[in-house]
PDB file of C-alpha atoms in Angstrom:
ATOM      1  CA  UNK A   1      -2.265  10.219 -21.153  1.00  0.00           C
ATOM      2  CA  UNK A   2      -3.880  12.446 -18.507  1.00  0.00           C
ATOM      3  CA  UNK A   3      -4.066  16.004 -19.943  1.00  0.00           C
ATOM      4  CA  UNK A   4      -3.704  17.500 -16.600  1.00  0.00           C
ATOM      5  CA  UNK A   5      -0.483  15.808 -15.864  1.00  0.00           C
ATOM      6  CA  UNK A   6       2.573  18.096 -15.908  1.00  0.00           C
ATOM      7  CA  UNK A   7       4.913  15.169 -17.041  1.00  0.00           C
ATOM      8  CA  UNK A   8       2.470  14.518 -19.934  1.00  0.00           C
ATOM      9  CA  UNK A   9       2.769  18.260 -21.115  1.00  0.00           C
ATOM     10  CA  UNK A  10       6.418  18.184 -20.760  1.00  0.00           C
ATOM     11  CA  UNK A  11       6.725  15.355 -23.149  1.00  0.00           C
ATOM     12  CA  UNK A  12       3.708  15.997 -25.155  1.00  0.00           C
ATOM     13  CA  UNK A  13       2.566  19.755 -25.442  1.00  0.00           C
ATOM     14  CA  UNK A  14      -0.691  18.729 -27.138  1.00  0.00           C
ATOM     15  CA  UNK A  15      -1.507  16.155 -24.428  1.00  0.00           C
ATOM     16  CA  UNK A  16      -5.216  17.125 -24.308  1.00  0.00           C
ATOM     17  CA  UNK A  17      -5.610  16.293 -28.012  1.00  0.00           C
ATOM     18  CA  UNK A  18      -4.165  12.716 -27.074  1.00  0.00           C
ATOM     19  CA  UNK A  19      -7.010  12.235 -24.581  1.00  0.00           C
ATOM     20  CA  UNK A  20      -9.502  12.439 -27.363  1.00  0.00           C
ATOM     21  CA  UNK A  21     -10.151   9.996 -30.275  1.00  0.00           C
ATOM     22  CA  UNK A  22      -8.031  10.667 -33.321  1.00  0.00           C
ATOM     23  CA  UNK A  23      -9.711  10.659 -36.778  1.00  0.00           C
ATOM     24  CA  UNK A  24      -6.905  12.869 -38.165  1.00  0.00           C
ATOM     25  CA  UNK A  25      -4.055  10.569 -39.650  1.00  0.00           C
ATOM     26  CA  UNK A  26      -1.633  13.525 -39.773  1.00  0.00           C
ATOM     27  CA  UNK A  27      -2.269  14.230 -36.011  1.00  0.00           C
ATOM     28  CA  UNK A  28      -2.010  10.494 -35.478  1.00  0.00           C
ATOM     29  CA  UNK A  29       1.341  10.271 -36.920  1.00  0.00           C
ATOM     30  CA  UNK A  30       2.626  13.413 -35.243  1.00  0.00           C
ATOM     31  CA  UNK A  31       1.686  12.095 -31.831  1.00  0.00           C
ATOM     32  CA  UNK A  32       3.189   8.558 -32.725  1.00  0.00           C
ATOM     33  CA  UNK A  33       6.616  10.332 -33.431  1.00  0.00           C
ATOM     34  CA  UNK A  34       6.360  12.022 -30.031  1.00  0.00           C
ATOM     35  CA  UNK A  35       5.627   8.818 -28.313  1.00  0.00           C
ATOM     36  CA  UNK A  36       8.377   6.937 -30.077  1.00  0.00           C
ATOM     37  CA  UNK A  37      10.877   9.609 -29.318  1.00  0.00           C
ATOM     38  CA  UNK A  38       9.926   9.351 -25.564  1.00  0.00           C
ATOM     39  CA  UNK A  39      10.205   5.587 -25.819  1.00  0.00           C
ATOM     40  CA  UNK A  40      13.507   5.400 -27.538  1.00  0.00           C
ATOM     41  CA  UNK A  41      15.174   8.467 -25.926  1.00  0.00           C
ATOM     42  CA  UNK A  42      13.893   8.526 -22.378  1.00  0.00           C
ATOM     43  CA  UNK A  43      13.254   4.634 -21.801  1.00  0.00           C
ATOM     44  CA  UNK A  44      16.132   3.583 -24.335  1.00  0.00           C
ATOM     45  CA  UNK A  45      13.683   0.999 -25.933  1.00  0.00           C
ATOM     46  CA  UNK A  46      15.060  -0.657 -29.050  1.00  0.00           C
ATOM     47  CA  UNK A  47      12.398   0.022 -31.544  1.00  0.00           C
ATOM     48  CA  UNK A  48      14.571   0.155 -34.575  1.00  0.00           C
ATOM     49  CA  UNK A  49      15.134   2.974 -36.993  1.00  0.00           C
ATOM     50  CA  UNK A  50      11.624   3.327 -38.009  1.00  0.00           C
ATOM     51  CA  UNK A  51       8.488   1.977 -36.012  1.00  0.00           C
ATOM     52  CA  UNK A  52       4.932   1.736 -37.193  1.00  0.00           C
ATOM     53  CA  UNK A  53       1.935   2.543 -35.044  1.00  0.00           C
ATOM     54  CA  UNK A  54       1.464  -1.122 -33.750  1.00  0.00           C
ATOM     55  CA  UNK A  55       5.124  -1.134 -32.477  1.00  0.00           C
ATOM     56  CA  UNK A  56       5.132   2.234 -31.048  1.00  0.00           C
ATOM     57  CA  UNK A  57       2.039   1.826 -28.900  1.00  0.00           C
ATOM     58  CA  UNK A  58       2.423  -1.816 -28.477  1.00  0.00           C
ATOM     59  CA  UNK A  59       5.627  -1.132 -26.436  1.00  0.00           C
ATOM     60  CA  UNK A  60       3.326   0.101 -23.703  1.00  0.00           C
ATOM     61  CA  UNK A  61       1.609  -3.125 -23.350  1.00  0.00           C
ATOM     62  CA  UNK A  62       4.541  -4.462 -21.274  1.00  0.00           C
ATOM     63  CA  UNK A  63       3.467  -1.900 -18.650  1.00  0.00           C
ATOM     64  CA  UNK A  64       0.336  -4.303 -18.227  1.00  0.00           C
ATOM     65  CA  UNK A  65       2.563  -7.311 -17.213  1.00  0.00           C
ATOM     66  CA  UNK A  66       3.671  -8.311 -13.939  1.00  0.00           C
ATOM     67  CA  UNK A  67       5.928  -5.965 -12.035  1.00  0.00           C
ATOM     68  CA  UNK A  68       7.191  -8.410  -9.455  1.00  0.00           C
ATOM     69  CA  UNK A  69      10.125 -10.747 -10.318  1.00  0.00           C
ATOM     70  CA  UNK A  70       8.768 -14.211  -9.446  1.00  0.00           C
ATOM     71  CA  UNK A  71      11.191 -15.510 -12.124  1.00  0.00           C
ATOM     72  CA  UNK A  72      14.914 -15.680 -13.035  1.00  0.00           C
ATOM     73  CA  UNK A  73      16.022 -13.601 -16.051  1.00  0.00           C
ATOM     74  CA  UNK A  74      17.135 -16.757 -18.174  1.00  0.00           C
ATOM     75  CA  UNK A  75      13.760 -18.475 -17.642  1.00  0.00           C
ATOM     76  CA  UNK A  76      11.916 -15.385 -18.778  1.00  0.00           C
ATOM     77  CA  UNK A  77      14.094 -14.957 -21.858  1.00  0.00           C
ATOM     78  CA  UNK A  78      13.620 -18.504 -22.831  1.00  0.00           C
ATOM     79  CA  UNK A  79       9.943 -18.597 -22.229  1.00  0.00           C
ATOM     80  CA  UNK A  80       9.139 -15.599 -24.344  1.00  0.00           C
ATOM     81  CA  UNK A  81      10.559 -15.898 -27.761  1.00  0.00           C
ATOM     82  CA  UNK A  82       8.685 -12.908 -28.903  1.00  0.00           C
ATOM     83  CA  UNK A  83       9.019 -10.295 -26.188  1.00  0.00           C
ATOM     84  CA  UNK A  84       7.634  -6.702 -26.130  1.00  0.00           C
ATOM     85  CA  UNK A  85      10.341  -4.025 -25.982  1.00  0.00           C
ATOM     86  CA  UNK A  86       9.795  -3.039 -22.484  1.00  0.00           C
ATOM     87  CA  UNK A  87      10.194  -6.609 -21.323  1.00  0.00           C
ATOM     88  CA  UNK A  88      13.702  -6.627 -23.123  1.00  0.00           C
ATOM     89  CA  UNK A  89      14.440  -3.440 -21.715  1.00  0.00           C
ATOM     90  CA  UNK A  90      13.700  -4.357 -18.021  1.00  0.00           C
ATOM     91  CA  UNK A  91      13.824  -8.315 -17.900  1.00  0.00           C
ATOM     92  CA  UNK A  92      14.399  -8.223 -14.052  1.00  0.00           C
ATOM     93  CA  UNK A  93      11.148  -6.270 -13.394  1.00  0.00           C
ATOM     94  CA  UNK A  94       8.848  -7.086 -16.056  1.00  0.00           C
ATOM     95  CA  UNK A  95       7.981 -10.756 -16.804  1.00  0.00           C
ATOM     96  CA  UNK A  96       5.938 -10.370 -19.766  1.00  0.00           C
ATOM     97  CA  UNK A  97       3.991 -13.607 -18.770  1.00  0.00           C
ATOM     98  CA  UNK A  98       0.492 -13.733 -17.328  1.00  0.00           C
ATOM     99  CA  UNK A  99       1.129 -16.837 -15.217  1.00  0.00           C
ATOM    100  CA  UNK A 100       3.899 -14.908 -13.108  1.00  0.00           C
ATOM    101  CA  UNK A 101       1.541 -12.345 -12.062  1.00  0.00           C
ATOM    102  CA  UNK A 102       1.474 -12.174  -8.126  1.00  0.00           C
ATOM    103  CA  UNK A 103      -2.308 -12.476  -8.058  1.00  0.00           C
ATOM    104  CA  UNK A 104      -2.152 -15.342 -10.508  1.00  0.00           C
ATOM    105  CA  UNK A 105       0.499 -17.331  -8.513  1.00  0.00           C
ATOM    106  CA  UNK A 106      -1.104 -17.009  -5.083  1.00  0.00           C
ATOM    107  CA  UNK A 107      -4.464 -18.020  -6.701  1.00  0.00           C
ATOM    108  CA  UNK A 108      -2.784 -21.322  -7.985  1.00  0.00           C
ATOM    109  CA  UNK A 109      -1.010 -22.181  -4.821  1.00  0.00           C
ATOM    110  CA  UNK A 110      -3.974 -21.481  -2.522  1.00  0.00           C
ATOM    111  CA  UNK A 111      -6.986 -22.262  -4.415  1.00  0.00           C
ATOM    112  CA  UNK A 112      -6.574 -24.237  -7.916  1.00  0.00           C
ATOM    113  CA  UNK A 113      -3.751 -26.510  -6.931  1.00  0.00           C
ATOM    114  CA  UNK A 114      -4.695 -27.245  -3.395  1.00  0.00           C
ATOM    115  CA  UNK A 115      -5.555 -30.974  -2.890  1.00  0.00           C
ATOM    116  CA  UNK A 116      -4.222 -31.930  -6.343  1.00  0.00           C
ATOM    117  CA  UNK A 117      -5.895 -32.097  -9.734  1.00  0.00           C
ATOM    118  CA  UNK A 118      -9.424 -32.806  -8.490  1.00  0.00           C
ATOM    119  CA  UNK A 119     -11.830 -30.150  -9.124  1.00  0.00           C
ATOM    120  CA  UNK A 120     -14.964 -30.199  -6.970  1.00  0.00           C
ATOM    121  CA  UNK A 121     -17.643 -27.755  -5.954  1.00  0.00           C
ATOM    122  CA  UNK A 122     -15.590 -26.432  -2.876  1.00  0.00           C
ATOM    123  CA  UNK A 123     -12.690 -25.650  -5.207  1.00  0.00           C
ATOM    124  CA  UNK A 124     -14.745 -23.790  -7.642  1.00  0.00           C
ATOM    125  CA  UNK A 125     -16.437 -21.856  -4.881  1.00  0.00           C
ATOM    126  CA  UNK A 126     -13.207 -20.855  -3.439  1.00  0.00           C
ATOM    127  CA  UNK A 127     -11.920 -19.663  -6.954  1.00  0.00           C
ATOM    128  CA  UNK A 128     -15.176 -17.415  -7.327  1.00  0.00           C
ATOM    129  CA  UNK A 129     -14.644 -15.930  -4.019  1.00  0.00           C
ATOM    130  CA  UNK A 130     -11.053 -15.060  -4.974  1.00  0.00           C
ATOM    131  CA  UNK A 131     -12.304 -13.538  -8.266  1.00  0.00           C
ATOM    132  CA  UNK A 132     -15.197 -11.544  -6.531  1.00  0.00           C
ATOM    133  CA  UNK A 133     -12.715 -10.042  -4.108  1.00  0.00           C
ATOM    134  CA  UNK A 134     -10.695  -8.889  -7.081  1.00  0.00           C
ATOM    135  CA  UNK A 135      -8.037 -11.282  -7.257  1.00  0.00           C
ATOM    136  CA  UNK A 136      -7.915 -11.924  -3.499  1.00  0.00           C
ATOM    137  CA  UNK A 137      -8.635  -8.123  -2.388  1.00  0.00           C
ATOM    138  CA  UNK A 138      -6.266  -5.315  -1.834  1.00  0.00           C
ATOM    139  CA  UNK A 139      -2.807  -7.000  -1.147  1.00  0.00           C
ATOM    140  CA  UNK A 140      -4.828 -10.166  -0.786  1.00  0.00           C
ATOM    141  CA  UNK A 141      -5.631  -9.132   2.807  1.00  0.00           C
ATOM    142  CA  UNK A 142      -9.376 -10.021   2.416  1.00  0.00           C
ATOM    143  CA  UNK A 143      -8.499 -13.497   1.227  1.00  0.00           C
ATOM    144  CA  UNK A 144      -6.035 -13.941   3.811  1.00  0.00           C
ATOM    145  CA  UNK A 145      -8.767 -13.496   6.397  1.00  0.00           C
ATOM    146  CA  UNK A 146     -11.511 -15.227   4.539  1.00  0.00           C
ATOM    147  CA  UNK A 147      -9.650 -18.238   3.269  1.00  0.00           C
ATOM    148  CA  UNK A 148      -9.587 -20.116   6.594  1.00  0.00           C
ATOM    149  CA  UNK A 149     -13.395 -19.363   7.395  1.00  0.00           C
ATOM    150  CA  UNK A 150     -16.111 -21.850   6.861  1.00  0.00           C
ATOM    151  CA  UNK A 151     -17.780 -19.618   4.294  1.00  0.00           C
ATOM    152  CA  UNK A 152     -14.968 -20.194   1.983  1.00  0.00           C
ATOM    153  CA  UNK A 153     -13.802 -23.497   3.000  1.00  0.00           C
ATOM    154  CA  UNK A 154     -17.057 -25.396   2.718  1.00  0.00           C
ATOM    155  CA  UNK A 155     -19.549 -25.228   0.100  1.00  0.00           C
ATOM    156  CA  UNK A 156     -23.323 -26.537   0.573  1.00  0.00           C
ATOM    157  CA  UNK A 157     -25.542 -26.329  -2.378  1.00  0.00           C
ATOM    158  CA  UNK A 158     -28.562 -23.944  -1.794  1.00  0.00           C
ATOM    159  CA  UNK A 159     -27.121 -22.484   1.532  1.00  0.00           C
ATOM    160  CA  UNK A 160     -26.857 -18.863   0.927  1.00  0.00           C
ATOM    161  CA  UNK A 161     -25.351 -18.055   4.389  1.00  0.00           C
ATOM    162  CA  UNK A 162     -21.871 -18.501   3.042  1.00  0.00           C
ATOM    163  CA  UNK A 163     -21.962 -15.937   0.212  1.00  0.00           C
ATOM    164  CA  UNK A 164     -23.689 -13.589   2.423  1.00  0.00           C
ATOM    165  CA  UNK A 165     -21.109 -13.856   5.003  1.00  0.00           C
ATOM    166  CA  UNK A 166     -18.422 -12.968   2.567  1.00  0.00           C
ATOM    167  CA  UNK A 167     -20.412  -9.920   1.556  1.00  0.00           C
ATOM    168  CA  UNK A 168     -21.067  -8.932   5.199  1.00  0.00           C
ATOM    169  CA  UNK A 169     -17.421  -9.088   5.806  1.00  0.00           C
ATOM    170  CA  UNK A 170     -16.389  -6.892   2.735  1.00  0.00           C
ATOM    171  CA  UNK A 171     -19.291  -4.456   3.556  1.00  0.00           C
ATOM    172  CA  UNK A 172     -17.740  -4.126   7.229  1.00  0.00           C
ATOM    173  CA  UNK A 173     -14.304  -4.052   6.060  1.00  0.00           C
ATOM    174  CA  UNK A 174     -15.052  -1.163   3.566  1.00  0.00           C
ATOM    175  CA  UNK A 175     -16.819   0.673   6.380  1.00  0.00           C
ATOM    176  CA  UNK A 176     -13.781   0.335   8.523  1.00  0.00           C
ATOM    177  CA  UNK A 177     -11.215   1.296   5.888  1.00  0.00           C
ATOM    178  CA  UNK A 178     -13.378   4.050   4.352  1.00  0.00           C
ATOM    179  CA  UNK A 179     -12.819   3.045   0.716  1.00  0.00           C
ATOM    180  CA  UNK A 180     -14.052   0.179  -1.340  1.00  0.00           C
ATOM    181  CA  UNK A 181     -10.758  -0.289  -3.321  1.00  0.00           C
ATOM    182  CA  UNK A 182      -8.715  -0.514  -0.124  1.00  0.00           C
ATOM    183  CA  UNK A 183     -10.620  -3.893   0.409  1.00  0.00           C
ATOM    184  CA  UNK A 184     -11.367  -5.019  -3.217  1.00  0.00           C
ATOM    185  CA  UNK A 185      -8.383  -5.609  -5.336  1.00  0.00           C
ATOM    186  CA  UNK A 186      -7.536  -5.545  -9.194  1.00  0.00           C
ATOM    187  CA  UNK A 187      -8.231  -2.598 -11.489  1.00  0.00           C
ATOM    188  CA  UNK A 188     -11.180  -3.664 -13.477  1.00  0.00           C
ATOM    189  CA  UNK A 189     -14.044  -1.183 -13.721  1.00  0.00           C
ATOM    190  CA  UNK A 190     -16.535  -3.816 -12.491  1.00  0.00           C
ATOM    191  CA  UNK A 191     -14.395  -4.218  -9.178  1.00  0.00           C
ATOM    192  CA  UNK A 192     -15.495  -0.481  -8.306  1.00  0.00           C
ATOM    193  CA  UNK A 193     -19.163  -1.525  -8.400  1.00  0.00           C
ATOM    194  CA  UNK A 194     -18.954  -4.730  -6.293  1.00  0.00           C
ATOM    195  CA  UNK A 195     -21.278  -3.275  -3.593  1.00  0.00           C
ATOM    196  CA  UNK A 196     -23.592  -1.296  -6.014  1.00  0.00           C
ATOM    197  CA  UNK A 197     -27.195  -1.786  -5.225  1.00  0.00           C
ATOM    198  CA  UNK A 198     -27.831  -3.765  -8.490  1.00  0.00           C
ATOM    199  CA  UNK A 199     -24.622  -5.917  -8.156  1.00  0.00           C
ATOM    200  CA  UNK A 200     -24.320  -6.459  -4.219  1.00  0.00           C
ATOM    201  CA  UNK A 201     -25.699 -10.021  -4.445  1.00  0.00           C
ATOM    202  CA  UNK A 202     -23.850 -11.195  -7.614  1.00  0.00           C
ATOM    203  CA  UNK A 203     -21.749 -13.554  -5.397  1.00  0.00           C
ATOM    204  CA  UNK A 204     -24.986 -15.238  -4.104  1.00  0.00           C
ATOM    205  CA  UNK A 205     -25.917 -16.110  -7.814  1.00  0.00           C
ATOM    206  CA  UNK A 206     -22.335 -17.278  -8.377  1.00  0.00           C
ATOM    207  CA  UNK A 207     -22.817 -19.623  -5.351  1.00  0.00           C
ATOM    208  CA  UNK A 208     -25.988 -20.856  -6.953  1.00  0.00           C
ATOM    209  CA  UNK A 209     -24.181 -21.561 -10.153  1.00  0.00           C
ATOM    210  CA  UNK A 210     -21.229 -23.519  -8.711  1.00  0.00           C
ATOM    211  CA  UNK A 211     -22.797 -26.993  -9.363  1.00  0.00           C
ATOM    212  CA  UNK A 212     -23.375 -26.115 -12.775  1.00  0.00           C
ATOM    213  CA  UNK A 213     -19.877 -24.716 -13.351  1.00  0.00           C
ATOM    214  CA  UNK A 214     -18.361 -27.774 -11.715  1.00  0.00           C
ATOM    215  CA  UNK A 215     -20.262 -30.015 -13.885  1.00  0.00           C
ATOM    216  CA  UNK A 216     -19.331 -28.102 -17.058  1.00  0.00           C
ATOM    217  CA  UNK A 217     -15.701 -27.870 -16.030  1.00  0.00           C
ATOM    218  CA  UNK A 218     -15.507 -31.845 -16.314  1.00  0.00           C
ATOM    219  CA  UNK A 219     -17.115 -31.633 -19.586  1.00  0.00           C
ATOM    220  CA  UNK A 220     -14.317 -29.625 -21.065  1.00  0.00           C
ATOM    221  CA  UNK A 221     -13.368 -26.003 -22.019  1.00  0.00           C
ATOM    222  CA  UNK A 222     -16.196 -25.080 -24.375  1.00  0.00           C
ATOM    223  CA  UNK A 223     -18.881 -26.413 -21.890  1.00  0.00           C
ATOM    224  CA  UNK A 224     -17.310 -24.352 -18.927  1.00  0.00           C
ATOM    225  CA  UNK A 225     -16.998 -21.411 -20.951  1.00  0.00           C
ATOM    226  CA  UNK A 226     -20.715 -21.683 -22.000  1.00  0.00           C
ATOM    227  CA  UNK A 227     -21.644 -21.901 -18.380  1.00  0.00           C
ATOM    228  CA  UNK A 228     -19.714 -18.834 -17.409  1.00  0.00           C
ATOM    229  CA  UNK A 229     -21.683 -16.810 -20.131  1.00  0.00           C
ATOM    230  CA  UNK A 230     -24.776 -17.494 -18.208  1.00  0.00           C
ATOM    231  CA  UNK A 231     -23.788 -16.069 -15.004  1.00  0.00           C
ATOM    232  CA  UNK A 232     -24.153 -12.375 -14.386  1.00  0.00           C
ATOM    233  CA  UNK A 233     -20.957 -10.971 -13.263  1.00  0.00           C
ATOM    234  CA  UNK A 234     -19.121 -13.845 -14.712  1.00  0.00           C
ATOM    235  CA  UNK A 235     -19.995 -13.325 -18.434  1.00  0.00           C
ATOM    236  CA  UNK A 236     -17.775 -10.317 -18.858  1.00  0.00           C
ATOM    237  CA  UNK A 237     -14.700 -10.686 -20.997  1.00  0.00           C
ATOM    238  CA  UNK A 238     -12.162  -9.604 -18.587  1.00  0.00           C
ATOM    239  CA  UNK A 239     -13.850 -11.587 -15.473  1.00  0.00           C
ATOM    240  CA  UNK A 240     -13.780 -14.792 -17.796  1.00  0.00           C
ATOM    241  CA  UNK A 241     -10.202 -14.041 -18.653  1.00  0.00           C
ATOM    242  CA  UNK A 242      -9.384 -13.755 -15.025  1.00  0.00           C
ATOM    243  CA  UNK A 243     -10.893 -17.235 -14.364  1.00  0.00           C
ATOM    244  CA  UNK A 244      -9.309 -18.953 -17.171  1.00  0.00           C
ATOM    245  CA  UNK A 245      -5.833 -17.548 -16.704  1.00  0.00           C
ATOM    246  CA  UNK A 246      -5.912 -19.079 -13.159  1.00  0.00           C
ATOM    247  CA  UNK A 247      -6.886 -22.379 -14.505  1.00  0.00           C
ATOM    248  CA  UNK A 248      -4.370 -22.178 -17.454  1.00  0.00           C
ATOM    249  CA  UNK A 249      -1.586 -21.508 -14.859  1.00  0.00           C
ATOM    250  CA  UNK A 250      -2.129 -24.795 -12.906  1.00  0.00           C
ATOM    251  CA  UNK A 251       0.556 -27.366 -12.735  1.00  0.00           C
ATOM    252  CA  UNK A 252      -1.967 -30.069 -13.409  1.00  0.00           C
ATOM    253  CA  UNK A 253      -2.783 -30.666 -17.101  1.00  0.00           C
ATOM    254  CA  UNK A 254      -6.125 -31.829 -16.483  1.00  0.00           C
ATOM    255  CA  UNK A 255      -7.051 -28.264 -15.041  1.00  0.00           C
ATOM    256  CA  UNK A 256      -4.974 -26.490 -17.715  1.00  0.00           C
ATOM    257  CA  UNK A 257      -6.852 -28.155 -20.523  1.00  0.00           C
ATOM    258  CA  UNK A 258      -9.978 -26.138 -19.422  1.00  0.00           C
ATOM    259  CA  UNK A 259      -8.316 -22.804 -19.309  1.00  0.00           C
ATOM    260  CA  UNK A 260      -5.715 -22.798 -22.037  1.00  0.00           C
ATOM    261  CA  UNK A 261      -7.925 -23.474 -25.096  1.00  0.00           C
ATOM    262  CA  UNK A 262     -10.056 -20.280 -24.644  1.00  0.00           C
ATOM    263  CA  UNK A 263      -7.342 -17.923 -23.701  1.00  0.00           C
TER     264      UNK A 263
END
């Protein structure tokens, strides 16, 4: 909760304290009651007569789920036997399922499932470009331009021109738009440092790792995961999760078997 937000102060007078770590159990309980009041009265969530810490704060996790209705209500309800309160309250808006993210759905349709279940170096390279752009970039605009260009359609081992062309495009786009996050997508903290001096050429390293990643993919989930851990910029937990979620959302079982076990 932002202590400067007027709306936060309206609901939580002691909002500044909420922004700091709480070691005082009494304060934590008082704040939990305030949050629960807001959730039950304002949002009309069904938390029951008494909600513990986990259920009270866990209700906010629904906000981290997809906000575009790529599903029908019945399918969402049947697929989620245990649903967060926000998903139950707003089933037409919040799906509560990662594979229904718009970012994930587009990655599956335009990268992972293109050409069938075969996974080769070109497909892995396109997936890495998608991830580096921040799930295709802001509103997928960067991806929609790059996806038909040779630098993303073709993979040639040892040819650094392709990753450098992608980086050059993003640098130019940022200079034209005036802001990095108008080009790069997603909300991970690593995305905000894509063009930082020490990380600018990460994509070149990712390109060099494609053959090893492809070979590991065919060796199974553990081998693929182990190879991801060797690559700078891919070894982070959230980035690895982004890669695995896309794989786990494929319609092909042979691809899902690499993503699903490690999620």
